[in-house]
Coordinates of C-alpha atoms in Angstrom, one line a residue:
M177 CA 47.6 192.0 250.7
L178 CA 46.0 195.6 251.8
V179 CA 47.7 199.9 252.4
V180 CA 47.5 203.9 251.8
L181 CA 47.3 206.8 249.7
L182 CA 50.4 208.7 250.8
E183 CA 49.2 212.1 249.6
Q184 CA 47.4 213.9 252.7
L185 CA 44.0 212.4 251.8
P186 CA 40.9 213.6 253.6
L187 CA 40.6 211.2 256.6
W188 CA 36.6 211.0 256.2
G189 CA 36.3 210.2 252.7
P190 CA 37.7 208.2 249.6
S191 CA 40.0 209.8 247.0
T192 CA 38.5 211.3 244.1
D193 CA 41.9 211.9 242.4
E194 CA 42.6 209.2 239.8
H195 CA 46.4 210.6 239.6
P196 CA 47.5 211.1 243.1
P197 CA 51.0 212.4 243.7
S198 CA 54.0 210.2 243.8
K199 CA 55.3 208.2 246.7
P200 CA 57.2 210.6 249.0
V201 CA 60.9 210.4 249.7
L202 CA 61.8 210.4 253.4
T203 CA 65.1 210.8 254.9
Q204 CA 64.0 209.0 258.4
P205 CA 61.3 206.7 259.3
A206 CA 58.0 208.2 259.8
T207 CA 55.5 207.6 262.9
L208 CA 52.3 206.0 261.6
R209 CA 49.1 205.4 263.7
L210 CA 46.9 202.9 262.2
L211 CA 43.8 201.0 262.5
I212 CA 44.6 197.4 261.4
T213 CA 41.8 196.3 258.8
V214 CA 43.3 193.4 257.1
K215 CA 45.8 190.5 257.9
A216 CA 46.5 188.5 254.7
A217 CA 47.3 184.7 255.0
P218 CA 50.9 184.1 255.4
N219 CA 53.0 183.1 252.2
P220 CA 56.4 181.5 252.2
S221 CA 59.3 183.7 252.2
A222 CA 63.1 182.7 251.6
R223 CA 64.2 185.7 254.0
Y224 CA 61.8 185.1 256.8
G225 CA 60.3 181.7 256.3
E226 CA 56.8 183.3 255.9
T227 CA 55.5 187.0 255.7
V228 CA 52.0 188.7 256.1
C229 CA 50.8 191.5 254.2
V230 CA 48.9 193.9 256.4
G231 CA 46.4 196.5 255.4
A232 CA 45.4 199.4 257.8
L233 CA 43.9 202.8 257.8
G234 CA 46.4 205.8 258.7
L235 CA 44.6 207.9 261.5
D236 CA 47.0 210.9 262.0
P237 CA 48.0 213.4 259.6
P238 CA 49.8 213.7 257.2
W239 CA 49.7 209.8 256.8
T240 CA 45.9 209.5 256.6
G241 CA 44.1 206.9 254.4
W242 CA 45.0 203.4 253.4
I243 CA 48.4 201.9 254.2
R244 CA 50.0 198.5 253.2
L245 CA 52.7 197.2 255.6
Y246 CA 55.0 194.3 254.1
P247 CA 56.9 192.4 255.2
I248 CA 55.7 191.3 258.5
H249 CA 56.9 187.8 259.9
F250 CA 54.2 187.7 262.2
R251 CA 55.1 184.5 264.2
E252 CA 58.4 186.0 265.1
L253 CA 57.0 189.3 266.7
A254 CA 57.6 189.8 270.3
D255 CA 54.4 189.3 272.3
G256 CA 54.3 193.0 272.9
S257 CA 54.4 193.8 268.9
K258 CA 51.7 191.2 268.0
F259 CA 48.1 192.7 267.1
R260 CA 44.7 191.7 265.9
K261 CA 42.4 193.0 263.2
Y262 CA 40.9 196.3 264.3
D263 CA 43.6 197.1 266.6
I264 CA 44.9 200.6 266.6
V265 CA 48.7 200.4 266.7
R266 CA 51.5 202.8 266.4
L267 CA 54.8 202.1 264.5
Q268 CA 57.8 203.5 262.6
A269 CA 57.9 202.8 258.8
V270 CA 59.4 203.9 255.5
P271 CA 57.8 204.1 252.1
A272 CA 58.5 200.8 250.4
R273 CA 61.6 201.5 247.9
K274 CA 61.0 198.3 245.8
D275 CA 57.2 198.7 245.4
V276 CA 55.8 201.3 243.1
R277 CA 52.3 201.2 244.9
R278 CA 52.4 204.4 246.7
E279 CA 50.4 202.8 249.7
S280 CA 53.1 200.4 250.4
W281 CA 55.6 200.9 253.5
T282 CA 58.2 198.9 255.0
P283 CA 57.5 198.8 258.7
I284 CA 60.2 198.5 261.5
V285 CA 58.6 195.6 263.3
D286 CA 60.2 196.2 266.8
T287 CA 58.4 199.5 267.0
I288 CA 55.0 198.3 266.8
T289 CA 52.9 198.9 269.9
T290 CA 49.0 198.4 270.5
E291 CA 46.9 201.3 271.9
Q292 CA 43.5 199.6 271.8
H293 CA 41.1 197.5 270.1
L294 CA 38.0 198.7 268.3
A295 CA 35.2 195.9 269.0
A296 CA 32.5 195.1 266.5
N297 CA 29.9 196.8 268.7
Q298 CA 31.8 200.0 268.9
Q299 CA 30.5 202.8 266.7
S300 CA 33.8 204.3 266.4
R301 CA 34.9 201.3 264.1
R302 CA 32.0 202.3 261.7
N303 CA 32.5 205.9 262.0
L304 CA 36.3 205.6 260.7
L305 CA 35.5 202.9 258.0
D306 CA 31.8 203.5 256.6
P307 CA 33.0 207.0 255.0
L308 CA 35.7 205.2 253.1
V309 CA 33.2 202.5 251.3
E310 CA 33.1 203.0 247.6
D311 CA 30.5 201.8 245.1
S312 CA 32.7 200.7 242.3
M313 CA 35.2 197.9 241.8
C314 CA 34.5 198.5 238.1
R315 CA 36.0 201.8 238.2
L316 CA 39.0 200.7 240.3
N317 CA 39.7 198.1 237.7
E318 CA 39.5 200.8 234.9
Q319 CA 41.9 203.0 236.7
A320 CA 44.4 200.1 237.2
R321 CA 44.3 199.2 233.6
D322 CA 44.8 202.9 232.7
A323 CA 47.6 203.7 235.6
P324 CA 49.3 200.6 236.8
S325 CA 51.0 202.8 239.5
G326 CA 47.4 204.0 240.6
R327 CA 45.4 203.2 243.7
S328 CA 46.0 199.7 244.7
I329 CA 43.6 199.5 247.7
A330 CA 39.9 200.1 248.4
L331 CA 37.0 199.1 250.6
I332 CA 34.2 198.2 248.1
R333 CA 30.5 198.1 248.8
V334 CA 28.9 194.7 247.7
A335 CA 25.4 194.8 245.9
D336 CA 25.1 191.1 246.0
V337 CA 27.1 187.8 246.6
S338 CA 26.0 185.0 244.0
S339 CA 28.3 182.3 245.4
M340 CA 31.5 181.3 247.3
Q341 CA 33.5 178.8 245.6
I342 CA 35.9 176.7 247.7
K343 CA 38.5 174.3 246.2
R344 CA 41.0 171.7 247.7
R345 CA 44.3 173.2 247.4
P346 CA 47.2 170.7 246.3
G347 CA 49.9 172.1 248.7
W348 CA 52.8 174.5 248.2
S349 CA 54.1 175.0 244.6
A350 CA 57.6 173.8 244.0
E351 CA 58.8 177.5 244.2
E352 CA 57.2 178.0 247.5
R353 CA 58.5 174.8 248.9
R354 CA 62.1 176.0 248.0
K355 CA 61.6 179.2 249.7
I356 CA 60.7 177.5 253.0
A357 CA 63.6 175.0 252.6
G358 CA 65.8 177.7 252.0
Y359 CA 65.0 179.7 255.0
L360 CA 65.1 176.7 257.4
N361 CA 68.5 175.8 256.0
Q362 CA 69.9 179.3 256.8
L363 CA 69.0 178.8 260.4
D364 CA 71.8 178.4 262.6
L365 CA 72.5 174.7 263.3
L366 CA 73.2 175.3 266.9
E367 CA 69.7 176.8 267.6
P368 CA 67.9 174.5 269.9
S369 CA 64.9 174.3 267.6
K370 CA 63.8 175.3 264.3
P371 CA 60.3 176.9 263.8
I372 CA 57.6 174.6 262.5
P373 CA 57.4 175.1 258.5
L374 CA 54.5 177.1 257.4
Q375 CA 51.6 174.8 256.3
A376 CA 49.8 175.1 253.1
P377 CA 46.1 175.9 253.4
R378 CA 43.8 172.9 252.7
F379 CA 41.5 175.2 250.6
T380 CA 41.3 178.2 248.5
G381 CA 38.1 180.4 248.6
S382 CA 36.9 182.9 246.1
Y383 CA 33.7 185.3 246.0
R384 CA 31.5 185.8 242.9
Y385 CA 29.8 189.0 243.4
R386 CA 28.3 192.3 241.9
C387 CA 29.8 196.0 243.2
A388 CA 27.2 198.8 243.5
D389 CA 28.3 200.0 240.0
H390 CA 25.2 200.1 238.1
R391 CA 27.4 198.6 235.1
C392 CA 28.7 195.7 237.0
R393 CA 28.4 192.5 235.3
G394 CA 30.1 190.6 238.2
H395 CA 33.6 190.0 239.8
Q396 CA 35.3 186.9 241.0
Q397 CA 38.3 187.6 243.2
T398 CA 40.2 185.2 245.6
L399 CA 40.0 185.4 249.3
W400 CA 43.4 185.9 251.1
D401 CA 42.1 186.4 254.7
W402 CA 44.1 185.3 257.5
E403 CA 41.0 184.2 259.4
F404 CA 39.8 182.0 256.5
V405 CA 43.0 180.0 256.8
A406 CA 43.0 180.0 260.5
L407 CA 39.5 178.5 260.5
Q408 CA 40.7 175.7 258.2
R409 CA 43.3 174.6 261.1
H410 CA 40.4 174.1 263.5
L411 CA 38.6 171.8 260.9
T412 CA 41.4 169.2 260.4
Q413 CA 39.2 166.3 261.7
L414 CA 36.4 167.0 259.3
T415 CA 36.3 165.7 255.7
D416 CA 36.6 167.8 252.8
A417 CA 32.8 168.2 252.5
E418 CA 32.1 169.0 256.1
A419 CA 35.0 171.4 256.3
T420 CA 33.9 173.3 253.1
D421 CA 30.3 173.6 254.6
Q422 CA 31.8 175.1 257.9
L423 CA 33.8 177.6 255.8
R424 CA 30.8 178.5 253.6
H425 CA 28.7 179.1 256.4
K426 CA 31.2 181.5 258.2
F427 CA 32.2 183.4 255.1
L428 CA 29.1 183.2 253.2
T429 CA 25.9 182.6 255.2
Q430 CA 27.0 184.6 258.3
L431 CA 29.4 187.3 257.0
C432 CA 27.0 188.1 253.8
A433 CA 23.7 187.6 255.4
S434 CA 21.1 190.2 254.6
D435 CA 21.3 191.8 258.1
R436 CA 24.8 193.3 257.2
D437 CA 26.2 196.1 255.3
V438 CA 29.0 193.9 253.4
A439 CA 31.9 195.5 251.8
F440 CA 35.4 193.9 250.6
Y441 CA 38.9 195.2 251.4
V442 CA 40.4 194.7 248.1
G443 CA 44.1 195.3 247.2
N444 CA 46.3 194.2 244.2
Q445 CA 49.7 192.7 243.6
A446 CA 52.9 194.6 242.9
A447 CA 53.6 192.4 240.0
R448 CA 50.2 192.2 238.6
P449 CA 48.4 195.7 239.3
Q450 CA 45.3 194.9 237.5
S451 CA 44.7 191.7 239.6
F452 CA 42.8 192.6 242.6
S453 CA 41.9 190.0 245.3
I454 CA 40.0 190.3 248.7
G455 CA 42.0 190.6 251.8
G456 CA 38.8 190.6 254.1
V457 CA 35.3 191.2 254.7
Y458 CA 33.8 194.3 256.3
A459 CA 30.5 193.1 257.7
P460 CA 29.0 195.3 260.4
R461 CA 25.3 194.6 261.2
R462 CA 22.7 197.0 260.1
P463 CA 21.0 198.9 262.8
T464 CA 17.9 196.9 264.0
T465 CA 15.2 199.6 262.7
R466 CA 17.0 199.5 259.3
Y467 CA 17.0 195.9 259.2
R468 CA 13.2 195.5 259.9
L469 CA 12.4 198.3 257.5
H470 CA 14.4 196.2 254.7
V471 CA 12.6 192.9 255.3
S472 CA 9.3 194.1 255.8
R473 CA 9.0 195.4 252.2

């Protein structure tokens, strides 16, 4: 799902401009240096078999702020081009011509190189991301209603999570199955082997939460995190009830615990700019002194 503001945003804070400039027109690819923040779950694609939407934070001027990279057919990337969440990568890309969202770029995937990984215990990760956390999902929704071509990605502070709903998924839709079959049929019959078709996730998940806006009456948004789907593939031997418990333990009990500063990476859809979903959970642990002060009250 997730991203960037293509205007020259201040690196150390979110945009306060509700009507930023239009997407730039470039005569040649730009070099982007990015911190990967979101890898969305893969979706069927008639052209690539499957594609992944990636959200990232631009680190070097003039391309600072949120960036969305799409499409990336991740399983077909060369080993040297594969990356993890919170890797710093460098690549060439162009503004996406068919996507009006100004944060959207089309990557040149064979130019991706990884510089380093920012581990969870590194303060440098928080130094980059904490200043970008915003309080109001409510305001972002209002902006999307007023200007469909407005901001399409943000990192939203969570005041509280009331529940996580996990439902059994029936499988791919007829249209998604058509895309997968069409891609496989396009492959050269002389190839020694075809890739294993993308399997539908067993479950879908969504959070019910309040953002930090004092007006908030609650939001319910679907979780499209790669890690949520990847964990399901390790739970195939469990019953639905057992697997659901494991997913809720990881993504609710652990990631949304009281000793974490929780925020959601959110992004909208090109076809439905007023519909935001969650691409991932940002949940660094609070410093021990802060946590002790919090729980002693």
